[in-house]
């Protein structure tokens, strides 16, 4: 969720041969790719010796047990949480495989994998979540205030400007990190993931020669999802502000600092789940109707951002992505 990956969909469709194929998703990890299907996920990583290590694990999801979690707008929040947890697990695993280690270190790694709990995974997510909130909610909000736009008198203008600041910061962020050698390699694996998924969805043989032909841009990509998040936030954030002021008219008279704290918390606690769920549904609709002109217009900005977050992979990287796809079929 990942930014460097593709959302799995419950949708199934027929390929050119008429075979029904379930959608798969995944993400780039360190020196490799994670791919997930409905019930299982795989991680393929190239180790320091040059060999590809593949692990396959079950996905313990409550979705099949509680059908309500498949309902529109609810499923988006569930999918986001599942992908975040799965993404962190995959990144931690790939980091251990990709780094050189002796036999003693391997034993310690296997022991730590056995003892690692979901609490540890959750704690690993906290710094990234805090950084995201500060960069893309707190700073744009405060920056817009200090350039002289008053939220309580012009809430929609305020959040329109804050939204553009938020998007600009995100683009600047991914441009800067793309200059790092290791991140650029991850972006190449991101492109390899997309190409291998395209190859699978087209019903072609899962070999490097076939996968190489496809694009690195994919409409179900997490980067496109993030663009929808920024877009929907332009609408939801001012609605939350106006709703609070309507329910509590005295809110406009609150101390500025207290008012900002309440608004930012309401954006995090109330608005973000709504934005995530709506963005997920929009991602599914645009993927299903991607050949409709209006949908192509909606998809275009996300595909543009993917030109930064995906790079053309090498054949060796495609080989890793293909092994990850094969493992979940």
Coordinates of C-alpha atoms in Angstrom, one line a residue:
X1 CA 0.0 0.0 0.0
X2 CA 1.2 0.5 -0.8
X3 CA 2.7 3.4 -2.8
X4 CA 5.0 1.1 -4.6
X5 CA 2.5 -1.7 -5.4
X6 CA -0.8 -2.8 -6.8
X7 CA -4.1 -3.4 -5.0
X8 CA -5.6 -6.9 -5.2
X9 CA -9.2 -7.0 -6.4
X10 CA -11.8 -9.6 -5.7
X11 CA -12.8 -9.2 -9.3
X12 CA -12.3 -12.0 -11.8
X13 CA -12.2 -11.6 -15.6
X14 CA -11.6 -13.7 -18.7
X15 CA -8.3 -13.4 -20.5
X16 CA -8.0 -13.6 -24.3
X17 CA -8.2 -17.4 -24.1
X18 CA -11.5 -17.2 -22.2
X19 CA -10.1 -18.4 -18.9
X20 CA -11.4 -16.7 -15.7
X21 CA -8.5 -15.2 -13.8
X22 CA -8.7 -13.6 -10.3
X23 CA -7.0 -10.3 -9.9
X24 CA -3.7 -10.3 -7.9
X25 CA -1.9 -7.4 -6.3
X26 CA 1.4 -6.7 -4.6
X27 CA 4.2 -4.3 -4.0
X28 CA 7.9 -3.8 -4.4
X29 CA 10.1 -4.7 -1.5
X30 CA 13.9 -4.6 -0.9
X31 CA 15.6 -6.5 -3.8
X32 CA 12.3 -8.2 -4.6
X33 CA 8.5 -8.3 -5.0
X34 CA 5.6 -9.3 -2.8
X35 CA 2.5 -10.7 -4.6
X36 CA -0.8 -11.5 -3.0
X37 CA -3.9 -13.5 -4.1
X38 CA -7.1 -14.0 -2.2
X39 CA -5.8 -16.4 0.5
X40 CA -2.0 -16.4 0.1
X41 CA 0.9 -14.1 -0.5
X42 CA 4.5 -14.7 -1.7
X43 CA 7.7 -12.8 -1.3
X44 CA 10.5 -13.3 -3.9
X45 CA 13.9 -11.7 -3.0
X46 CA 17.3 -11.9 -4.7
X47 CA 19.8 -12.7 -2.0
X48 CA 23.4 -11.5 -1.9
X49 CA 24.5 -14.8 -3.6
X50 CA 22.4 -13.9 -6.6
X51 CA 19.8 -16.6 -6.0
X52 CA 16.1 -16.0 -5.7
X53 CA 14.5 -17.0 -2.4
X54 CA 10.7 -17.4 -2.4
X55 CA 8.5 -17.8 0.6
X56 CA 4.7 -18.4 0.5
X57 CA 2.4 -17.8 3.4
X58 CA -1.3 -17.8 4.2
X59 CA -3.2 -14.6 4.7
X60 CA -5.2 -14.6 7.9
X61 CA -8.0 -12.2 6.9
X62 CA -11.4 -11.8 8.7
X63 CA -13.1 -10.8 5.4
X64 CA -14.3 -14.4 4.6
X65 CA -15.6 -14.9 8.1
X66 CA -17.4 -11.5 8.3
X67 CA -19.2 -10.8 5.0
X68 CA -20.0 -7.3 6.1
X69 CA -16.3 -6.5 5.6
X70 CA -16.8 -7.0 1.9
X71 CA -19.5 -4.3 1.7
X72 CA -18.7 -1.2 -0.4
X73 CA -16.8 1.6 1.5
X74 CA -16.1 -0.8 4.4
X75 CA -13.9 -3.1 2.2
X76 CA -11.7 -0.1 1.3
X77 CA -10.7 0.5 4.9
X78 CA -10.1 -3.3 5.5
X79 CA -8.0 -3.6 2.3
X80 CA -5.9 -0.6 3.3
X81 CA -5.2 -1.9 6.8
X82 CA -4.4 -5.4 5.4
X83 CA -2.1 -4.0 2.8
X84 CA -0.2 -1.9 5.3
X85 CA 0.3 -4.8 7.6
X86 CA 1.3 -7.2 4.8
X87 CA 3.6 -4.5 3.3
X88 CA 5.5 -4.0 6.5
X89 CA 5.9 -7.7 7.1
X90 CA 7.2 -8.2 3.5
X91 CA 9.6 -5.3 3.8
X92 CA 11.0 -6.6 7.1
X93 CA 11.4 -10.1 5.6
X94 CA 13.0 -8.8 2.4
X95 CA 15.5 -6.6 4.3
X96 CA 16.7 -9.7 6.2
X97 CA 17.1 -11.8 3.0
X98 CA 18.7 -9.1 0.9
X99 CA 21.4 -8.2 3.5
X100 CA 24.5 -10.4 3.7
X101 CA 24.6 -12.6 6.8
X102 CA 26.6 -15.5 8.2
X103 CA 25.2 -18.7 9.6
X104 CA 24.9 -17.3 13.2
X105 CA 22.9 -14.3 11.9
X106 CA 20.7 -16.6 9.8
X107 CA 19.8 -18.6 13.0
X108 CA 19.0 -15.3 14.8
X109 CA 16.8 -14.2 11.9
X110 CA 14.8 -17.4 11.9
X111 CA 14.3 -17.1 15.6
X112 CA 13.2 -13.5 15.4
X113 CA 10.8 -14.4 12.6
X114 CA 9.2 -17.1 14.8
X115 CA 8.9 -14.7 17.8
X116 CA 7.7 -11.7 15.8
X117 CA 4.2 -10.7 16.8
X118 CA 1.5 -8.5 15.2
X119 CA 2.2 -5.9 17.9
X120 CA 5.8 -5.6 16.6
X121 CA 4.4 -5.1 13.1
X122 CA 2.0 -2.5 14.4
X123 CA 4.8 -0.7 16.2
X124 CA 6.9 -0.7 13.1
X125 CA 4.1 1.1 11.3
X126 CA 3.8 4.0 13.8
X127 CA 6.8 6.1 12.7
X128 CA 5.6 6.0 9.0
X129 CA 2.0 6.9 10.0
X130 CA 3.2 9.8 12.2
X131 CA 5.5 11.1 9.4
X132 CA 2.6 10.9 6.9
X133 CA 0.2 12.8 9.2
X134 CA 2.8 15.5 9.8
X135 CA 3.8 15.9 6.2
X136 CA 0.5 15.7 4.5
X137 CA -2.1 17.0 7.1
X138 CA -0.4 19.1 9.7
X139 CA 2.2 21.0 7.6
X140 CA -0.2 21.8 4.6
X141 CA -2.9 23.0 7.2
X142 CA -0.5 25.3 9.0
X143 CA 1.2 26.5 5.9
X144 CA -2.1 27.6 4.4
X145 CA -3.0 29.4 7.6
X146 CA 0.2 31.3 7.6
X147 CA -0.1 32.5 4.0
X148 CA -3.2 34.4 5.1
X149 CA -6.2 32.2 4.2
X150 CA -8.7 32.0 7.0
X151 CA -10.4 28.5 7.3
X152 CA -13.4 29.6 9.2
X153 CA -14.5 32.1 6.6
X154 CA -13.3 30.3 3.4
X155 CA -13.1 26.6 4.3
X156 CA -13.3 25.4 0.7
X157 CA -10.6 27.8 -0.6
X158 CA -8.5 27.0 2.5
X159 CA -8.6 23.2 1.8
X160 CA -8.1 23.7 -2.0
X161 CA -4.8 25.6 -1.3
X162 CA -3.8 23.1 1.4
X163 CA -4.6 20.3 -1.0
X164 CA -2.3 21.7 -3.7
X165 CA 0.4 22.1 -1.0
X166 CA -0.1 18.5 0.0
X167 CA 0.2 17.2 -3.5
X168 CA 3.3 19.4 -4.2
X169 CA 4.9 18.0 -1.1
X170 CA 4.2 14.4 -2.1
X171 CA 5.6 14.9 -5.6
X172 CA 8.7 16.6 -4.2
X173 CA 9.1 13.8 -1.7
X174 CA 9.0 11.0 -4.2
X175 CA 11.3 13.0 -6.6
X176 CA 13.8 13.5 -3.9
X177 CA 13.8 9.9 -2.7
X178 CA 14.0 8.7 -6.3
X179 CA 17.5 10.1 -6.4
X180 CA 18.6 7.5 -3.9
X181 CA 20.2 4.5 -5.5
X182 CA 18.3 1.9 -3.3
X183 CA 15.0 3.7 -3.8
X184 CA 15.5 3.8 -7.6
X185 CA 16.1 0.0 -7.5
X186 CA 12.9 -0.4 -5.5
X187 CA 11.1 1.7 -8.2
X188 CA 12.5 -0.7 -10.8
X189 CA 11.1 -3.7 -8.8
X190 CA 7.8 -1.7 -8.7
X191 CA 7.8 -1.6 -12.5
X192 CA 8.7 -5.3 -12.6
X193 CA 5.7 -6.1 -10.4
X194 CA 3.4 -4.3 -12.7
X195 CA 4.8 -5.9 -15.9
X196 CA 4.5 -9.4 -14.4
X197 CA 0.9 -8.8 -13.2
X198 CA 0.0 -7.5 -16.7
X199 CA 1.6 -10.6 -18.2
X200 CA -0.5 -12.8 -15.9
X201 CA -3.7 -10.9 -16.6
X202 CA -3.2 -11.2 -20.3
X203 CA -2.9 -15.0 -20.0
X204 CA 0.6 -15.0 -21.5
X205 CA 3.4 -17.4 -20.4
X206 CA 5.1 -16.1 -17.3
X207 CA 8.6 -15.6 -18.7
X208 CA 10.9 -12.6 -18.9
X209 CA 10.6 -12.3 -22.7
X210 CA 6.8 -11.9 -22.4
X211 CA 6.6 -9.7 -19.3
X212 CA 9.2 -7.3 -20.8
X213 CA 6.7 -6.2 -23.4
X214 CA 4.2 -4.6 -20.9
X215 CA 4.0 -1.2 -19.4
X216 CA 5.3 -0.2 -16.0
X217 CA 2.1 1.8 -15.3
X218 CA -1.0 0.1 -13.8
X219 CA -4.4 1.6 -13.0
X220 CA -4.7 -0.3 -9.7
X221 CA -1.4 1.0 -8.4
X222 CA -1.1 2.4 -4.9
X223 CA 0.3 5.6 -6.4
X224 CA -3.0 6.1 -8.2
X225 CA -4.8 5.4 -5.0
X226 CA -2.9 8.1 -3.2
X227 CA -3.8 10.6 -5.9
X228 CA -7.5 9.8 -5.4
X229 CA -6.8 10.3 -1.6
X230 CA -5.5 13.8 -2.3
X231 CA -8.4 14.6 -4.6
X232 CA -11.2 13.3 -2.3
X233 CA -9.6 15.1 0.6
X234 CA -10.2 18.4 -1.2
X235 CA -13.9 17.7 -0.8
X236 CA -14.1 15.9 2.5
X237 CA -11.9 18.1 4.7
X238 CA -14.0 21.3 4.2
X239 CA -17.2 19.3 4.6
X240 CA -15.9 18.1 8.0
X241 CA -15.1 21.7 9.0
X242 CA -18.5 23.1 8.0
X243 CA -20.3 20.2 9.7
X244 CA -18.4 20.8 13.0
X245 CA -19.3 24.6 12.8
X246 CA -22.9 23.8 12.0
X247 CA -23.3 21.4 15.0
X248 CA -21.3 23.6 17.3
X249 CA -21.8 27.3 16.3
X250 CA -19.5 28.5 19.1
X251 CA -16.6 26.5 17.5
X252 CA -15.6 29.5 15.4
X253 CA -14.9 31.4 18.6
X254 CA -12.5 28.8 20.0
X255 CA -8.8 29.7 20.6
X256 CA -6.9 29.4 17.2
X257 CA -4.5 26.7 18.6
X258 CA -7.4 24.6 20.1
X259 CA -9.4 25.0 16.9
X260 CA -6.6 23.8 14.8
X261 CA -5.9 20.8 17.0
X262 CA -9.6 19.8 16.9
X263 CA -9.8 20.1 13.1
X264 CA -6.6 18.2 12.5
X265 CA -7.7 15.4 14.8
X266 CA -11.1 15.3 13.1
X267 CA -9.4 15.0 9.8
X268 CA -7.3 12.1 11.0
X269 CA -10.0 10.2 13.0
X270 CA -13.2 11.0 10.9
X271 CA -12.1 12.2 7.5
X272 CA -9.2 9.8 6.7
X273 CA -11.3 6.6 6.9
X274 CA -14.0 8.2 4.7
X275 CA -11.4 9.4 2.2
X276 CA -9.7 6.0 2.1
X277 CA -12.9 4.1 1.5
X278 CA -14.2 6.4 -1.2
X279 CA -10.7 6.4 -2.9
X280 CA -10.7 2.6 -2.9
X281 CA -14.1 2.4 -4.5
X282 CA -13.0 5.0 -7.1
X283 CA -9.9 2.9 -7.8
X284 CA -12.1 -0.2 -8.4
X285 CA -14.5 1.7 -10.7
X286 CA -11.8 3.3 -12.8
X287 CA -10.0 -0.1 -13.2
X288 CA -13.3 -1.7 -14.3
X289 CA -14.1 1.1 -16.7
X290 CA -10.6 2.1 -17.7
X291 CA -11.5 2.3 -21.4
X292 CA -14.2 4.9 -20.8
X293 CA -13.0 8.4 -21.8
X294 CA -14.1 10.1 -18.5
X295 CA -12.4 7.3 -16.5
X296 CA -9.2 7.7 -18.5
X297 CA -9.2 11.4 -17.5
X298 CA -9.5 10.4 -13.8
X299 CA -6.8 7.8 -14.1
X300 CA -4.3 10.1 -16.0
X301 CA -2.9 12.0 -13.0
X302 CA -2.2 8.7 -11.1
X303 CA -0.5 7.2 -14.1
X304 CA 1.6 10.4 -14.4
X305 CA 2.8 10.0 -10.8
X306 CA 3.7 6.4 -11.6
X307 CA 6.2 7.7 -14.1
X308 CA 8.2 8.7 -10.9
X309 CA 7.4 5.7 -8.7
X310 CA 8.0 3.0 -11.4
X311 CA 11.2 2.6 -13.5
X312 CA 12.0 0.2 -16.3
X313 CA 13.3 -3.1 -14.7
X314 CA 16.2 -5.2 -15.7
X315 CA 15.6 -8.8 -16.8
X316 CA 17.0 -10.0 -13.5
X317 CA 14.3 -8.0 -11.6
X318 CA 11.6 -9.2 -13.9
X319 CA 12.7 -12.8 -13.1
X320 CA 12.2 -12.1 -9.4
X321 CA 8.7 -10.6 -9.9
X322 CA 7.7 -13.5 -12.1
X323 CA 8.7 -16.0 -9.4
X324 CA 6.6 -14.1 -6.9
X325 CA 3.5 -14.3 -9.2
X326 CA 4.0 -18.0 -10.0
X327 CA 4.1 -18.8 -6.2
X328 CA 0.5 -17.6 -5.6
X329 CA -1.1 -19.3 -8.7

